[in-house]
Amino acid sequence: MSEQTKETKVIEDIGIDAGLEQLTEEQIEKTIMSVINAEGGTRLEAYTKTCVHCGLCSEACHYYHSHDKDPQYAPVGKVRNTMWNFLTKKGKISKEELKRAVLIAHTECNLCRRCVQYCPFGVDTAYIIALVRRIVHKLGITPQYIQDTAHSHAATFNQMWLKDDEWVDTLFWQEDEARDEIPSMRIPLEKEGADFMYSVIAPEPKFRTQLIYQAAVIFNECGLDWTMPSTTGWDNSDMCMFTGDFEMMGRLKRDHYECAQRLKVKKVVMGECGHAYRSIYDQGNRWVGWRDMPVPVIHSIQFFWELLKAGKIKVAKTIDKLATFHDPCNTVRGMGLHEMGREVAKAFYPNFVEMQPNREHNYCCAAGGGVINCGPPHKMTRVLGNRVKAEQLKATGAEVLIAPCHNCHGGLEDIIHHYKLDMEIRFLGDIIYECMEKPNAV
Amino acid sequence: MHSIYNFATGPLCWAAFIIFIGGLLLKFISMVRRARSSEPYIFGYFSPYFGLRSVIAWLIPFVPRNGKLNPVFTVVTFAFHICLLVAPLFLMAHVMLLQEGVGMHWGTLSDATADVMTVIVLVGLAYFAYRRCTDPTAKYVTGPKEWVLLALVAAPFLTGFLAYHQIFDYQVMVVLHILSGEAMLIAIPFTWLSHMLLFPMVRMYQGSEFGGVRHVKDW
Amino acid sequence: MKKTILLTLLAVAASLLYLLPAFCQEDMRVIEPTAFENPQRPAAVFNHDAHNEKAGIEGDCYLCHHSEGKPDPDNTSEGTPCSDCHAVKAEKGKTGLMQAYHKMCQDCHQAKGKGPIACGECHVRN
């Protein structure tokens, strides 16, 4: 318990602390119970009643392994200190307990769902923790940084406060840049009836514009019929899903799909992002009332794999360095894209080594699930909480780490830096851009 | 002896079985009904194929990765659960009582086999108790309730073993055996012992989501 | 010399053991039908004469040694092994041997509210 209090004292987050100050104990109790009663539903009951408190889930969690088997970081330990506490005390919990619960739910769990594969009953701890975040959202004590991105979503329909003209301007800029390399290069805007619409997450135009550049080059060199929207709906990311602002999550996904429908495209291809994919095929669509995806959405991993198999992407050169592949939770436990990802990676990096464990059993990056989006105050929580990832990476001896997800990139970068691993992290698109045949390039 | 024995094997036994089976049945019905109104989409994603695939995978020892990582636990838990279900259901004395009481009967185990299985159940429970004291996570989430439930499951098997071997006073032991067995049955719908019903329900749902929506195995 | 005496005594003791069943036949102490192969429980304790005296049914042999139908003083079956009519494996419409024994004892004990009824009360281990 002393360790808990210490942590609570150390981590200051104005979003949590200022929010907590304004709350009364009655408000806390009422909000907790209303969310549990109205939204907890059958699954919460089934999950909490099925659990026999055996602790087998601990094996699943990277935080647990990284904290020398401290049970506070086991999935069931986190549920104990959040939802069980809410349930047994019927919402009558202190502000200290509540702050601890916010930190657990937002910064010590990545909602990676690995524990579902380690619980014999299939108890979905990620669902329970997401429900805790929903309570946190309703109480207005979400960590500041991620709440800011959620506000941005609400105000601008993108995650990074990009203004409408900035978005279009960025695309023009990238098109312009690329023409130096490929004179015929276009980023087709608003092309109705194109084969596919390419959607990205807002950090791409904001910080990683080269990714848009690279994707555009790949599509052009493959001779594809594609387009990007000039209106909102271009950003497929969704931090609201992670803050528990499900109403906003639904609005975002509706906007995204309606954008694709307006452009009458056959499908949407999305960039190398994990959480956006989860929001699109699994959570956001359900909130709006679509069983499946109203317009098919294909993740880059799959799209690149299809292009490679169809011979549209031609390998011009391979790289000799020893490479390994990190399976992002939302593309592997989310869509089973592990084999496709490997095949694409191995086509360019024939010198390939698997990390252990791998594929659907890979350790999480500890950045996903909105944890990295909680910002600098919580950076060390996730870095120290994922020592096991550093050990796993080190054991491969690889020089190159391929990770087809933005959040994974951010998290892995911090881990590589902190644990002094000498590794280069790459996206698939980045590799393909470098190594494919570019017939139109000058 | 006559009145307490007849009460325990008569009305109390009926009550225990009605509460046990009826309780689980009601639990099932109420959960399905609640899900239909609050989370109807669960049924939209429900897939018997992927659901059963997941249940079956978890019912084969050493198929799930976590089973491979915990070999002792896997061996103990499978031996324990098989014996827990098979020994009482096919114990000759139980089948005899059933046959003489209500006329139903089925195959039986030899007493020696049932005796060994009972010991396995008790050893399994002893291991679970040991694990709850030593495994950091299990210890962290073990409270009085877990100990009561372990004892509640151990009681009918321990008293049954002692009664069968006629150690201590037989009459006291056999009555304790019947009462503790009934107490265990009654507890099932109201505690986490209900995982006997919820395991296939939760696992099938999760298997449907993982297999049907996420195209990945959940073991 | 000593060895010989010891061996002789042991031989005598062993032969006496074989005599035990003979005594039992004289004074019945257990119900031990030979029809059961591989019996799972020790034979049921039954002191024929003491039981009948205690139960006050000396001479009412027909109560247990019944023939077909209801117990009838004029139609008894002493001397006929139960297994002659009650097969170990119950035939259709007939009571199996084990059940016949259980029913015979338990029904009466239940009706009188006296006597053993739980398994181990008759199948006593020594």
XYZ file of N, CA and C in Angstrom, chain A residues 165-180 185 187 204-210 212-213:
81
model
N -8.172 23.822 -43.479
C -7.257 24.213 -44.554
C -5.859 23.629 -44.339
N -5.484 23.436 -43.078
C -4.175 22.866 -42.804
C -4.071 21.444 -43.354
N -5.167 20.745 -43.258
C -5.184 19.369 -43.761
C -4.957 19.332 -45.273
N -5.770 20.081 -45.961
C -5.663 20.088 -47.421
C -4.293 20.626 -47.848
N -3.868 21.658 -47.147
C -2.581 22.270 -47.435
C -1.439 21.261 -47.289
N -1.539 20.447 -46.250
C -0.497 19.447 -46.001
C -0.431 18.449 -47.151
N -1.601 18.062 -47.657
C -1.617 17.103 -48.767
C -0.990 17.727 -50.019
N -1.339 18.990 -50.270
C -0.749 19.677 -51.426
C 0.769 19.756 -51.290
N 1.158 20.078 -50.074
C 2.601 20.206 -49.785
C 3.310 18.879 -50.054
N 2.751 17.790 -49.579
C 3.395 16.494 -49.776
C 3.399 16.093 -51.251
N 2.312 16.439 -51.937
C 2.245 16.142 -53.367
C 3.352 16.904 -54.102
N 3.480 18.137 -53.720
C 4.484 19.003 -54.313
C 5.894 18.457 -54.103
N 6.162 18.076 -52.841
C 7.468 17.512 -52.492
C 7.754 16.282 -53.337
N 6.741 15.425 -53.443
C 6.940 14.139 -54.107
C 7.182 14.313 -55.600
N 6.723 15.406 -56.149
C 6.901 15.603 -57.593
C 8.362 15.777 -57.990
N 9.174 16.162 -57.020
C 10.613 16.207 -57.297
C 11.120 14.818 -57.639
N 3.339 12.449 -60.030
C 2.736 12.148 -58.737
C 1.501 13.003 -58.428
N -1.826 13.398 -55.392
C -2.610 12.919 -54.244
C -4.042 13.314 -54.574
N -0.237 12.016 -38.429
C 0.531 11.938 -39.684
C 0.695 13.315 -40.316
N -0.400 14.029 -40.599
C -0.178 15.383 -41.131
C 0.511 16.300 -40.126
N 0.347 16.048 -38.858
C 0.910 16.939 -37.841
C 2.418 16.720 -37.673
N 2.829 15.461 -37.483
C 4.245 15.198 -37.167
C 4.958 14.312 -38.172
N 4.225 13.438 -38.829
C 4.900 12.423 -39.640
C 4.401 12.493 -41.084
N 4.540 13.677 -41.667
C 4.024 13.890 -43.015
C 4.695 12.974 -44.033
N 5.930 12.548 -43.719
C 6.624 11.684 -44.679
C 5.866 10.392 -44.909
N 2.623 10.101 -45.242
C 1.632 10.359 -46.287
C 2.337 10.372 -47.646
N 3.456 11.018 -47.649
C 4.304 11.069 -48.854
C 4.600 9.652 -49.346
